[in-house]
Amino acid sequence: MSEKKESLFSKKNRKLLSDPLNDNNPVTTQVLGICSALAITVQLKPAIVMALSVLVVLSVANVVVSLMRNLIPSRIRIIVQLVVIATLVILVDQVLKAFVYDVSKELSVFVGLIITNCIIMGRLEAFALGNKPWKSFLDGLGNAFGYGWILIAVAFFRELLGAGTLFGYPVLEKLGLYEMGYENNGMMILPPMALVTVGVIIWVQRMKNRDLIES
Amino acid sequence: MDSNKNSYTFSFAAVMVVLVATLLSVAAISLKPFQDKNVEAEKKQNILTTLGIEVSREEAAKVYKEKITSSYVLNSEGQVVDGDAFTVDLGVELKKPLNEQVFPVFEGENNGEKSYILPMRGKGLWGPIWGYLALENDMSTVSGAVFDHKSETPGLGAEISLGWFQEPFIGKTIFDGTEFKSITVVKGGAKEDDMHGVDGISGGTITSDGVSEMLEERLSKYLPFFNKKISETIEAQADTLLVDSLQTLSLNTIE
């Protein structure tokens, strides 16, 4: 039981948090969770709400599955993981609807989208099934942050270039760009441009860290 | 215990299903009253918005009582029938045959202006869309509109629930003279002098079209009611005219 002595924030544990932010990012390196990155990055606000919801669901699901990891029969483990995720998502949705109705309206379709987010199941399968609850919790947090910042970065550019606003505030109009003949790029609000934006982020990341480039 | 045995797998699955089902049903049942209260308050809030009154969800019930003077339901011929307008679920009504459907009407007053508020419901891209349209006494001029949706795409179709989409409806007319025109959401923007069109949403064409179809379909069902109201107003005007001319006539005779 030497592992017990390991401090809560040892170097190894900190790496669990920081790795997914950059070199092992779930979106840009593992290319997971792309569908939601396309669907909800038209504006910043929903992107942030989605990032937060994924944060809650992923970290809790990781802990729950990690606690049950020795009980889950391996043949039905995928279904068990799915049940855990779906239950959490529905519970969160119900509670939001009852007590913070406005937030739940903001989330609308995203709640359902969380269930289909491959990052969550990917982390449960790859990490939580083989690790202790605290480590799984950190892993969940790290991956959710890694997913979240990409989401927010993409939404930032799409809202700014597509609609000329940030959080609905007309930034470009206030800067007087339209008077100089600038026009919004309507293509940015369509899903394909989200993919291109993610592609650009991946490009920049691999330019900086050449180890990521597959031979 | 061998966790690879069939019996273990089955019992694990069974226990898990029962546990999860219990958990979810308990959560759903115990939270239902809170959720219903929110939905009801929001409906009142929406109806009040068409009158130009902005209230918080907490105050909605109180203000609703003051401002909504009466409400009733109509049958497809425009006659008032028994029923509570507020609890009518259009999602259910729309599935019934036309002669069994009921059509709710809310009458409200703000700043001395009377409005008739009609609930709407139709299809968006991903799910239902709904809203309320307030008409002035002439049964043609729109005095307020509010729309909402279940699951339209944020930033695109979901924009129908925002002010910039709803405000242009105000002042538009659903009749051109006596001809029913409804109001159309125009892709690429409505012409400035178009009395029956408002700007569409770029990237949200299917939802925009859904709004047009919803208005056309719902409003056309109220035509018998509109005609009755319009002829009532004309009669009332005719009456006052008649009284006026009689008065002048009698005055002239006395002279």
PDB file of N, CA, C and O in Angstrom, chain B residues 114-116 135-141 229-230 233:
ATOM      1  N   LYS B 114     -56.866  47.271 -25.745  1.00  0.00           N
ATOM      2  CA  LYS B 114     -57.286  45.887 -25.616  1.00  0.00           C
ATOM      3  C   LYS B 114     -56.594  45.029 -26.667  1.00  0.00           C
ATOM      4  O   LYS B 114     -56.443  45.453 -27.810  1.00  0.00           O
ATOM      5  N   SER B 115     -56.154  43.844 -26.272  1.00  0.00           N
ATOM      6  CA  SER B 115     -55.520  42.938 -27.217  1.00  0.00           C
ATOM      7  C   SER B 115     -56.130  41.550 -27.106  1.00  0.00           C
ATOM      8  O   SER B 115     -56.568  41.139 -26.042  1.00  0.00           O
ATOM      9  N   TYR B 116     -56.152  40.862 -28.241  1.00  0.00           N
ATOM     10  CA  TYR B 116     -56.555  39.458 -28.259  1.00  0.00           C
ATOM     11  C   TYR B 116     -55.299  38.635 -28.468  1.00  0.00           C
ATOM     12  O   TYR B 116     -54.601  38.824 -29.460  1.00  0.00           O
ATOM     13  N   LEU B 135     -53.232  40.548 -31.103  1.00  0.00           N
ATOM     14  CA  LEU B 135     -53.827  41.363 -32.163  1.00  0.00           C
ATOM     15  C   LEU B 135     -54.607  42.509 -31.542  1.00  0.00           C
ATOM     16  O   LEU B 135     -55.219  42.351 -30.485  1.00  0.00           O
ATOM     17  N   GLU B 136     -54.610  43.642 -32.236  1.00  0.00           N
ATOM     18  CA  GLU B 136     -55.395  44.773 -31.754  1.00  0.00           C
ATOM     19  C   GLU B 136     -56.870  44.548 -32.046  1.00  0.00           C
ATOM     20  O   GLU B 136     -57.249  43.575 -32.685  1.00  0.00           O
ATOM     21  N   ASN B 137     -57.677  45.511 -31.623  1.00  0.00           N
ATOM     22  CA  ASN B 137     -59.121  45.412 -31.785  1.00  0.00           C
ATOM     23  C   ASN B 137     -59.576  45.200 -33.223  1.00  0.00           C
ATOM     24  O   ASN B 137     -60.611  44.591 -33.463  1.00  0.00           O
ATOM     25  N   ASP B 138     -58.789  45.673 -34.197  1.00  0.00           N
ATOM     26  CA  ASP B 138     -59.194  45.497 -35.597  1.00  0.00           C
ATOM     27  C   ASP B 138     -58.946  44.078 -36.096  1.00  0.00           C
ATOM     28  O   ASP B 138     -59.242  43.760 -37.240  1.00  0.00           O
ATOM     29  N   MET B 139     -58.405  43.212 -35.251  1.00  0.00           N
ATOM     30  CA  MET B 139     -58.165  41.797 -35.576  1.00  0.00           C
ATOM     31  C   MET B 139     -57.173  41.628 -36.708  1.00  0.00           C
ATOM     32  O   MET B 139     -57.163  40.610 -37.384  1.00  0.00           O
ATOM     33  N   SER B 140     -56.386  42.646 -36.962  1.00  0.00           N
ATOM     34  CA  SER B 140     -55.437  42.526 -38.060  1.00  0.00           C
ATOM     35  C   SER B 140     -54.045  43.003 -37.653  1.00  0.00           C
ATOM     36  O   SER B 140     -53.049  42.361 -37.980  1.00  0.00           O
ATOM     37  N   THR B 141     -53.970  44.095 -36.910  1.00  0.00           N
ATOM     38  CA  THR B 141     -52.673  44.651 -36.564  1.00  0.00           C
ATOM     39  C   THR B 141     -52.059  43.888 -35.391  1.00  0.00           C
ATOM     40  O   THR B 141     -52.710  43.681 -34.371  1.00  0.00           O
ATOM     41  N   LYS B 229     -65.798  39.127 -34.990  1.00  0.00           N
ATOM     42  CA  LYS B 229     -65.365  40.316 -34.242  1.00  0.00           C
ATOM     43  C   LYS B 229     -65.386  41.552 -35.123  1.00  0.00           C
ATOM     44  O   LYS B 229     -65.800  42.634 -34.699  1.00  0.00           O
ATOM     45  N   ILE B 230     -64.916  41.389 -36.371  1.00  0.00           N
ATOM     46  CA  ILE B 230     -64.856  42.539 -37.275  1.00  0.00           C
ATOM     47  C   ILE B 230     -66.266  43.044 -37.573  1.00  0.00           C
ATOM     48  O   ILE B 230     -66.542  44.239 -37.510  1.00  0.00           O
ATOM     49  N   THR B 233     -67.617  44.988 -34.730  1.00  0.00           N
ATOM     50  CA  THR B 233     -67.092  46.355 -34.661  1.00  0.00           C
ATOM     51  C   THR B 233     -67.780  47.227 -35.694  1.00  0.00           C
ATOM     52  O   THR B 233     -68.143  48.372 -35.422  1.00  0.00           O
TER      53      THR B 233
END
